[in-house]
Structures are given as structure tokens and as C-alpha cells.
Tab-separated table of C-alpha atoms in Angstrom:
chain	number	residue	atom	x	y	z
A	11	UNK	CA	157.431	71.819	76.016
A	12	UNK	CA	153.906	70.718	75.112
A	13	UNK	CA	152.970	70.785	78.814
A	14	UNK	CA	154.325	74.275	79.196
A	15	UNK	CA	152.320	75.527	76.214
A	16	UNK	CA	149.108	73.889	77.494
A	17	UNK	CA	149.681	75.232	81.012
A	18	UNK	CA	150.401	78.736	79.698
A	19	UNK	CA	147.339	78.598	77.429
A	20	UNK	CA	145.005	77.567	80.294
A	21	UNK	CA	146.469	80.175	82.628
A	22	UNK	CA	146.199	82.915	80.028
A	23	UNK	CA	142.568	81.938	79.259
A	24	UNK	CA	141.633	82.054	82.944
A	25	UNK	CA	143.314	85.444	83.319
A	26	UNK	CA	141.539	86.791	80.221
A	27	UNK	CA	138.153	85.493	81.449
A	28	UNK	CA	138.580	87.108	84.854
A	29	UNK	CA	139.431	90.402	83.194
A	30	UNK	CA	136.274	90.216	81.052
A	31	UNK	CA	134.077	89.814	84.156
A	32	UNK	CA	135.817	92.639	86.035
A	33	UNK	CA	135.552	94.957	83.048
A	34	UNK	CA	131.894	94.213	82.319
A	35	UNK	CA	129.464	97.104	82.966
A	36	UNK	CA	128.246	95.643	86.295
A	37	UNK	CA	131.846	94.998	87.443
A	38	UNK	CA	131.104	91.359	88.259
A	39	UNK	CA	128.291	92.191	90.687
A	40	UNK	CA	125.449	90.551	88.797
A	41	UNK	CA	123.831	89.183	91.982
A	42	UNK	CA	123.598	92.660	93.472
A	43	UNK	CA	121.995	94.007	90.330
A	44	UNK	CA	119.169	91.464	90.690
A	45	UNK	CA	118.530	92.269	94.351
A	46	UNK	CA	118.265	96.042	93.953
A	47	UNK	CA	115.054	96.036	91.843
A	48	UNK	CA	113.405	93.611	94.288
A	49	UNK	CA	114.365	95.805	97.256
A	50	UNK	CA	113.139	98.881	95.408
A	51	UNK	CA	109.797	97.220	94.625
A	52	UNK	CA	109.382	96.214	98.273
A	53	UNK	CA	110.068	99.778	99.442
A	54	UNK	CA	107.587	101.159	96.913
A	55	UNK	CA	104.906	98.691	98.076
A	56	UNK	CA	105.498	99.647	101.719
A	57	UNK	CA	105.243	103.327	100.831
A	58	UNK	CA	101.950	102.811	98.966
A	59	UNK	CA	100.521	100.762	101.857
A	60	UNK	CA	101.502	103.481	104.348
A	61	UNK	CA	99.846	106.154	102.187
A	62	UNK	CA	96.685	104.045	101.880
A	63	UNK	CA	96.635	103.314	105.620
A	64	UNK	CA	96.957	107.018	106.440
A	65	UNK	CA	93.798	107.797	104.447
A	66	UNK	CA	91.573	105.070	105.930
A	67	UNK	CA	89.362	105.547	109.024
A	68	UNK	CA	90.815	104.128	112.283
A	69	UNK	CA	87.900	102.364	114.037
A	70	UNK	CA	89.875	100.582	116.777
A	71	UNK	CA	90.147	102.184	120.225
A	72	UNK	CA	93.012	100.796	122.354
A	73	UNK	CA	91.631	102.655	125.392
A	74	UNK	CA	88.167	101.084	125.196
A	75	UNK	CA	86.907	98.681	127.848
A	76	UNK	CA	86.202	95.939	125.331
A	77	UNK	CA	84.360	93.610	127.712
A	78	UNK	CA	82.027	96.374	128.896
A	79	UNK	CA	81.419	97.464	125.289
A	80	UNK	CA	80.633	93.909	124.163
A	81	UNK	CA	78.268	93.409	127.131
A	82	UNK	CA	76.353	96.548	126.077
A	83	UNK	CA	76.235	95.386	122.467
A	84	UNK	CA	74.895	91.961	123.473
A	85	UNK	CA	72.091	93.689	125.399
A	86	UNK	CA	71.387	95.887	122.374
A	87	UNK	CA	71.465	92.887	120.016
A	88	UNK	CA	68.970	91.022	122.206
A	89	UNK	CA	66.645	94.027	122.257
A	90	UNK	CA	66.907	94.544	118.471
A	91	UNK	CA	66.945	90.854	117.421
A	92	UNK	CA	70.411	91.118	115.880
A	93	UNK	CA	73.736	89.312	116.169
A	94	UNK	CA	76.987	90.882	117.323
A	95	UNK	CA	79.729	91.173	114.711
A	96	UNK	CA	83.164	91.563	116.282
A	97	UNK	CA	85.903	92.549	113.878
A	98	UNK	CA	89.145	91.890	115.749
A	99	UNK	CA	92.312	93.670	114.661
A	100	UNK	CA	93.923	97.059	115.001
A	101	UNK	CA	94.630	100.388	113.369
A	102	UNK	CA	98.101	99.027	112.509
A	103	UNK	CA	96.538	96.356	110.224
A	104	UNK	CA	95.994	97.478	106.610
A	105	UNK	CA	93.644	94.552	105.897
A	106	UNK	CA	91.558	95.419	108.988
A	107	UNK	CA	91.218	99.011	107.827
A	108	UNK	CA	90.453	97.933	104.253
A	109	UNK	CA	87.673	95.613	105.402
A	110	UNK	CA	86.073	98.241	107.611
A	111	UNK	CA	86.221	100.832	104.838
A	112	UNK	CA	84.920	98.371	102.240
A	113	UNK	CA	81.868	97.462	104.308
A	114	UNK	CA	81.143	101.087	105.243
A	115	UNK	CA	81.413	102.351	101.649
A	116	UNK	CA	79.604	99.503	99.870
A	117	UNK	CA	75.882	100.298	100.250
A	118	UNK	CA	74.675	96.721	99.731
A	119	UNK	CA	77.016	95.349	102.419
A	120	UNK	CA	76.375	98.232	104.834
A	121	UNK	CA	72.633	97.628	104.535
A	122	UNK	CA	73.009	93.920	105.396
A	123	UNK	CA	75.240	94.742	108.372
A	124	UNK	CA	73.008	97.537	109.700
A	125	UNK	CA	69.904	95.360	109.409
A	126	UNK	CA	71.367	92.238	111.066
A	127	UNK	CA	74.273	93.156	113.338
A	128	UNK	CA	75.577	95.436	115.993
A	129	UNK	CA	79.218	95.922	115.032
A	130	UNK	CA	82.287	96.166	117.240
A	131	UNK	CA	85.990	96.661	116.490
A	132	UNK	CA	87.896	94.655	119.103
A	133	UNK	CA	91.366	96.147	119.452
A	134	UNK	CA	94.524	94.067	119.420
A	135	UNK	CA	97.690	96.152	119.621
A	136	UNK	CA	100.777	96.611	121.785
A	137	UNK	CA	98.796	99.291	123.679
A	138	UNK	CA	95.989	96.882	124.540
A	139	UNK	CA	95.965	93.224	123.591
A	140	UNK	CA	92.597	92.563	125.298
A	141	UNK	CA	93.938	89.160	126.351
A	142	UNK	CA	91.007	88.231	128.607
A	143	UNK	CA	88.449	89.076	125.949
A	144	UNK	CA	90.316	87.185	123.230
A	145	UNK	CA	90.841	84.185	125.534
A	146	UNK	CA	87.094	83.690	125.962
A	147	UNK	CA	86.797	83.299	122.175
A	148	UNK	CA	89.757	80.909	121.859
A	149	UNK	CA	92.335	83.504	120.748
A	150	UNK	CA	91.347	83.366	117.062
A	151	UNK	CA	93.902	86.016	116.049
A	152	UNK	CA	96.686	83.634	117.103
A	153	UNK	CA	95.274	81.011	114.741
A	154	UNK	CA	94.118	83.085	111.783
A	155	UNK	CA	95.811	86.484	111.975
A	156	UNK	CA	93.932	89.773	111.572
A	157	UNK	CA	91.340	90.756	110.890
A	158	UNK	CA	89.367	87.882	112.296
A	159	UNK	CA	85.613	87.938	112.786
A	160	UNK	CA	83.733	86.630	115.820
A	161	UNK	CA	79.963	86.404	115.615
A	162	UNK	CA	77.859	86.221	118.747
A	163	UNK	CA	74.152	85.517	118.828
A	164	UNK	CA	71.757	87.851	120.651
A	165	UNK	CA	72.520	86.033	123.896
A	166	UNK	CA	76.269	86.575	123.574
A	167	UNK	CA	77.039	82.970	122.599
A	168	UNK	CA	79.822	82.627	120.018
A	169	UNK	CA	78.383	81.029	116.880
A	170	UNK	CA	81.148	81.593	114.312
A	171	UNK	CA	84.799	82.559	113.994
A	172	UNK	CA	85.788	83.507	110.466
A	173	UNK	CA	89.276	84.098	109.130
A	174	UNK	CA	89.415	86.937	106.645
A	175	UNK	CA	91.725	85.619	103.940
A	176	UNK	CA	88.936	83.522	102.393
A	177	UNK	CA	87.010	86.767	101.803
A	178	UNK	CA	89.888	88.487	100.011
A	179	UNK	CA	90.202	89.188	96.324
A	180	UNK	CA	93.344	90.868	94.990
A	181	UNK	CA	94.287	93.816	97.228
A	182	UNK	CA	90.766	93.956	98.660
A	183	UNK	CA	87.721	91.862	99.374
A	184	UNK	CA	85.214	89.984	97.228
A	185	UNK	CA	81.780	91.590	97.432
A	186	UNK	CA	80.053	88.264	96.801
A	187	UNK	CA	82.049	86.373	99.453
A	188	UNK	CA	81.578	89.101	102.068
A	189	UNK	CA	77.863	89.339	101.266
A	190	UNK	CA	77.490	85.564	101.593
A	191	UNK	CA	79.349	85.616	104.937
A	192	UNK	CA	77.151	88.375	106.388
A	193	UNK	CA	73.970	86.766	105.066
A	194	UNK	CA	74.826	83.261	106.277
A	195	UNK	CA	75.448	84.390	109.855
A	196	UNK	CA	72.634	86.901	110.149
A	197	UNK	CA	70.034	86.026	112.784
A	198	UNK	CA	67.214	83.851	111.520
A	199	UNK	CA	64.093	86.022	111.440
A	200	UNK	CA	60.634	84.744	112.180
């Protein structure tokens, strides 16, 4: 008899517990409730990024003959005593567009760039991967992602490849780090 009472008590407790979970406001789907806010936040972030991307200038041209353009810029750099700054990426890349916009709209950085570099946006996209051009620089996008920066001296010799994440700060770029990068790799005058 004792066993029957204990067995009935345990069974009844289990049944009562299961009913409490099923009748709770989330109907026993607590895991789902935790996922929904995370999914919602991700969708909101994607929406904001798409809105931001739509507003930014698109400097990359998938139809450009990148090698011919770079050859012209090397000749110009030699004539003007500047280096060539190649910003590799694409119009699909929010960080590429942010960097371009940041440099163009920050007077101090734009002045350093205009004084020391001829600037080129080397396209990498499904439309045009510029594989031959990237190969001659060691395919830095494969190693570092985009944007990636390739600096050539006035003779067209590669002197620096710089990944961009070390220049980032929050959802943008650090003015001091970008300024230091541009200044460090500017041609030595005199």
C-alpha cells in the first residue's frame, strides 16, 4: 500500500508539473521566446546597414580596366612625386563605403591624401573580381577581407598592404589611426 501511495504521489506530481508548463503564458516555448528578440535585432541591424549603404557614394567601377587605370596612376604618381593608394573592395561592402566616405568628408584626412597620394578604388565583386590584378599583390583580400589597402610607390612597387580592421573604431574608423596610416606611408619628401 505504501508503494502504491508513493507511486501515485510521484505520478500526480509529474502530471501537475507538466500541466503548469503547458499552461504558462509562453506555453512551454521558452527557448523560442529567447530567439525571437535576437532574430529581430539582427533584422533591424541589416535594415539599418542597407539604409546607410544606400546613402553612401559608390566609388567602385566593376567595368573599369583596373590594370590600365593603375598604370596611368603610377605614371601620374611619378610625375607628381606621390604614392598610389589602392583601396580594394566593392560597392557591396559597407566598410569599404564607410572608409571612402570618412576620408572624403574629413578635411584633415582628405588633405593628407590629396597631398601625398593618387587614389584608386580597385573593384572586387561577382561582376569583376580583377583576379590578375589582385594576384600581383598577393591576393590580400583573401587574407584580410575588405577593404584592404595596397600602397605603391611612385614606381609602382608595392610597399605596404594594410588590413582595415586595425583602423576601425566602433561602427566607423579612428581618425588618429587613419591619419597615422596615411602619414606613415606618404612618400618621403626632400
